mmCIF file of N, CA and C in Angstrom:
data_model
loop_
_atom_site.group_PDB
_atom_site.id
_atom_site.type_symbol
_atom_site.label_atom_id
_atom_site.label_comp_id
_atom_site.label_asym_id
_atom_site.label_seq_id
_atom_site.Cartn_x
_atom_site.Cartn_y
_atom_site.Cartn_z
ATOM 1 N N MET A 235 29.696 36.390 -24.974
ATOM 2 C CA MET A 235 30.575 35.409 -24.363
ATOM 3 C C MET A 235 29.741 34.224 -23.902
ATOM 4 N N LYS A 236 30.149 33.051 -24.301
ATOM 5 C CA LYS A 236 29.413 31.853 -23.914
ATOM 6 C C LYS A 236 29.844 31.423 -22.515
ATOM 7 N N LEU A 237 29.031 30.578 -21.920
ATOM 8 C CA LEU A 237 29.342 30.072 -20.581
ATOM 9 C C LEU A 237 30.617 29.234 -20.596
ATOM 10 N N THR A 238 30.849 28.497 -21.670
ATOM 11 C CA THR A 238 32.052 27.665 -21.736
ATOM 12 C C THR A 238 33.306 28.528 -21.800
ATOM 13 N N ASP A 239 33.226 29.710 -22.405
ATOM 14 C CA ASP A 239 34.384 30.599 -22.463
ATOM 15 C C ASP A 239 34.777 31.061 -21.064
ATOM 16 N N VAL A 240 33.785 31.318 -20.233
ATOM 17 C CA VAL A 240 34.068 31.736 -18.854
ATOM 18 C C VAL A 240 34.750 30.604 -18.102
ATOM 19 N N ASN A 241 34.278 29.390 -18.297
ATOM 20 C CA ASN A 241 34.893 28.245 -17.623
ATOM 21 C C ASN A 241 36.320 28.020 -18.105
ATOM 22 N N ASP A 242 36.547 28.197 -19.404
ATOM 23 C CA ASP A 242 37.902 28.052 -19.932
ATOM 24 C C ASP A 242 38.830 29.104 -19.328
ATOM 25 N N HIS A 243 38.325 30.309 -19.190
ATOM 26 C CA HIS A 243 39.114 31.389 -18.598
ATOM 27 C C HIS A 243 39.476 31.046 -17.147
ATOM 28 N N GLU A 244 38.543 30.482 -16.401
ATOM 29 C CA GLU A 244 38.815 30.075 -15.015
ATOM 30 C C GLU A 244 39.850 28.957 -14.977
ATOM 31 N N ASP A 245 39.770 28.021 -15.923
ATOM 32 C CA ASP A 245 40.739 26.931 -15.959
ATOM 33 C C ASP A 245 42.147 27.458 -16.202
ATOM 34 N N VAL A 246 42.278 28.418 -17.115
ATOM 35 C CA VAL A 246 43.592 29.000 -17.389
ATOM 36 C C VAL A 246 44.113 29.713 -16.148
ATOM 37 N N ARG A 247 43.260 30.454 -15.455
ATOM 38 C CA ARG A 247 43.679 31.159 -14.247
ATOM 39 C C ARG A 247 44.115 30.160 -13.166
ATOM 40 N N ASN A 248 43.354 29.083 -12.993
ATOM 41 C CA ASN A 248 43.712 28.070 -11.998
ATOM 42 C C ASN A 248 45.001 27.356 -12.378
ATOM 43 N N GLU A 249 45.213 27.136 -13.669
ATOM 44 C CA GLU A 249 46.430 26.475 -14.121
ATOM 45 C C GLU A 249 47.656 27.333 -13.826
ATOM 46 N N LYS A 250 47.560 28.643 -14.039
ATOM 47 C CA LYS A 250 48.676 29.541 -13.741
ATOM 48 C C LYS A 250 48.982 29.536 -12.252
ATOM 49 N N MET A 251 47.960 29.492 -11.409
ATOM 50 C CA MET A 251 48.177 29.475 -9.962
ATOM 51 C C MET A 251 48.848 28.169 -9.551
ATOM 52 N N THR A 252 48.488 27.066 -10.189
ATOM 53 C CA THR A 252 49.077 25.772 -9.871
ATOM 54 C C THR A 252 50.567 25.762 -10.203
ATOM 55 N N VAL A 253 50.941 26.354 -11.323
ATOM 56 C CA VAL A 253 52.354 26.404 -11.717
ATOM 57 C C VAL A 253 53.154 27.180 -10.677
ATOM 58 N N ASN A 254 52.644 28.311 -10.206
ATOM 59 C CA ASN A 254 53.351 29.094 -9.199
ATOM 60 C C ASN A 254 53.483 28.329 -7.890
ATOM 61 N N VAL A 255 52.482 27.576 -7.503
ATOM 62 C CA VAL A 255 52.543 26.793 -6.266
ATOM 63 C C VAL A 255 53.618 25.727 -6.385
ATOM 64 N N HIS A 256 53.696 25.053 -7.528
ATOM 65 C CA HIS A 256 54.715 24.018 -7.711
ATOM 66 C C HIS A 256 56.115 24.613 -7.675
ATOM 67 N N ARG A 257 56.304 25.766 -8.261
ATOM 68 C CA ARG A 257 57.615 26.405 -8.272
ATOM 69 C C ARG A 257 58.025 26.778 -6.852
ATOM 70 N N THR A 258 57.099 27.294 -6.072
ATOM 71 C CA THR A 258 57.395 27.685 -4.703
ATOM 72 C C THR A 258 57.661 26.468 -3.825
ATOM 73 N N SER A 259 56.907 25.397 -4.018
ATOM 74 C CA SER A 259 57.083 24.232 -3.166
ATOM 75 C C SER A 259 58.428 23.556 -3.419
ATOM 76 N N LYS A 260 58.989 23.669 -4.621
ATOM 77 C CA LYS A 260 60.318 23.107 -4.865
ATOM 78 C C LYS A 260 61.359 23.858 -4.040
ATOM 79 N N ILE A 261 61.239 25.169 -3.967
ATOM 80 C CA ILE A 261 62.172 25.955 -3.158
ATOM 81 C C ILE A 261 62.024 25.572 -1.695
ATOM 82 N N GLY A 262 60.799 25.439 -1.249
ATOM 83 C CA GLY A 262 60.552 25.033 0.136
ATOM 84 C C GLY A 262 61.106 23.658 0.432
ATOM 85 N N THR A 263 61.025 22.766 -0.546
ATOM 86 C CA THR A 263 61.564 21.417 -0.366
ATOM 87 C C THR A 263 63.078 21.469 -0.175
ATOM 88 N N TRP A 264 63.770 22.253 -0.990
ATOM 89 C CA TRP A 264 65.229 22.338 -0.857
ATOM 90 C C TRP A 264 65.626 22.994 0.461
ATOM 91 N N ILE A 265 64.845 23.983 0.911
ATOM 92 C CA ILE A 265 65.131 24.588 2.211
ATOM 93 C C ILE A 265 64.962 23.552 3.310
ATOM 94 N N SER A 266 63.906 22.756 3.243
ATOM 95 C CA SER A 266 63.672 21.718 4.239
ATOM 96 C C SER A 266 64.785 20.673 4.228
ATOM 97 N N VAL A 267 65.208 20.270 3.038
ATOM 98 C CA VAL A 267 66.297 19.293 2.934
ATOM 99 C C VAL A 267 67.573 19.867 3.547
ATOM 100 N N GLY A 268 67.833 21.131 3.304
ATOM 101 C CA GLY A 268 69.014 21.773 3.889
ATOM 102 C C GLY A 268 68.951 21.838 5.401
ATOM 103 N N VAL A 269 67.780 22.156 5.942
ATOM 104 C CA VAL A 269 67.621 22.226 7.403
ATOM 105 C C VAL A 269 67.809 20.847 8.022
ATOM 106 N N VAL A 270 67.202 19.837 7.428
ATOM 107 C CA VAL A 270 67.349 18.469 7.959
ATOM 108 C C VAL A 270 68.807 18.028 7.883
ATOM 109 N N GLY A 271 69.475 18.321 6.778
ATOM 110 C CA GLY A 271 70.888 17.969 6.654
ATOM 111 C C GLY A 271 71.750 18.679 7.688
ATOM 112 N N ALA A 272 71.459 19.953 7.958
ATOM 113 C CA ALA A 272 72.224 20.701 8.959
ATOM 114 C C ALA A 272 72.008 20.119 10.354
ATOM 115 N N VAL A 273 70.792 19.724 10.665
ATOM 116 C CA VAL A 273 70.510 19.120 11.978
ATOM 117 C C VAL A 273 71.239 17.787 12.116
ATOM 118 N N ILE A 274 71.247 16.984 11.053
ATOM 119 C CA ILE A 274 71.950 15.697 11.101
ATOM 120 C C ILE A 274 73.446 15.915 11.298
ATOM 121 N N LEU A 275 74.034 16.865 10.564
ATOM 122 C CA LEU A 275 75.465 17.141 10.720
ATOM 123 C C LEU A 275 75.789 17.673 12.115
ATOM 124 N N ALA A 276 74.967 18.565 12.622
ATOM 125 C CA ALA A 276 75.193 19.116 13.962
ATOM 126 C C ALA A 276 75.122 18.012 15.010
ATOM 127 N N THR A 277 74.148 17.128 14.880
ATOM 128 C CA THR A 277 74.021 16.006 15.818
ATOM 129 C C THR A 277 75.244 15.102 15.742
ATOM 130 N N TYR A 278 75.716 14.831 14.542
ATOM 131 C CA TYR A 278 76.896 14.000 14.366
ATOM 132 C C TYR A 278 78.112 14.621 15.059
ATOM 133 N N PHE A 279 78.338 15.922 14.825
ATOM 134 C CA PHE A 279 79.506 16.568 15.433
ATOM 135 C C PHE A 279 79.399 16.629 16.951
ATOM 136 N N VAL A 280 78.212 16.863 17.483
ATOM 137 C CA VAL A 280 78.042 16.885 18.941
ATOM 138 C C VAL A 280 78.312 15.504 19.520
ATOM 139 N N LEU A 281 77.738 14.473 18.935
ATOM 140 C CA LEU A 281 77.962 13.114 19.444
ATOM 141 C C LEU A 281 79.426 12.698 19.289
ATOM 142 N N PHE A 282 80.037 13.049 18.175
ATOM 143 C CA PHE A 282 81.449 12.721 17.964
ATOM 144 C C PHE A 282 82.325 13.455 18.982
ATOM 145 N N GLY A 283 81.995 14.723 19.237
ATOM 146 C CA GLY A 283 82.753 15.487 20.231
ATOM 147 C C GLY A 283 82.608 14.907 21.627
ATOM 148 N N LEU A 284 81.400 14.511 21.976
ATOM 149 C CA LEU A 284 81.199 13.894 23.290
ATOM 150 C C LEU A 284 81.933 12.554 23.391
ATOM 151 N N TYR A 285 81.951 11.799 22.332
ATOM 152 C CA TYR A 285 82.666 10.510 22.329
ATOM 153 C C TYR A 285 84.164 10.729 22.483
ATOM 154 N N MET A 286 84.703 11.702 21.771
ATOM 155 C CA MET A 286 86.133 11.968 21.867
ATOM 156 C C MET A 286 86.521 12.530 23.231
ATOM 157 N N ALA A 287 85.650 13.318 23.819
ATOM 158 C CA ALA A 287 85.938 13.881 25.146
ATOM 159 C C ALA A 287 85.955 12.774 26.197
ATOM 160 N N ARG A 288 85.239 11.694 25.967
ATOM 161 C CA ARG A 288 85.182 10.584 26.899
ATOM 162 C C ARG A 288 86.511 9.834 26.948
ATOM 163 N N ILE A 289 87.178 9.764 25.813
ATOM 164 C CA ILE A 289 88.437 9.005 25.744
ATOM 165 C C ILE A 289 89.529 9.852 26.265
#
């Protein structure tokens, strides 16, 4: 086995790990977007409720 073959093998292993990280981070991104959206909606309903209670 040549030294370059070992390096190629490491590159393939690192490439597979990178693909898994990207797949996981997309799921994390959608979870974060959902949490931020829920907080914005909750804030809107609380402020709207307080405004209506004032009238």
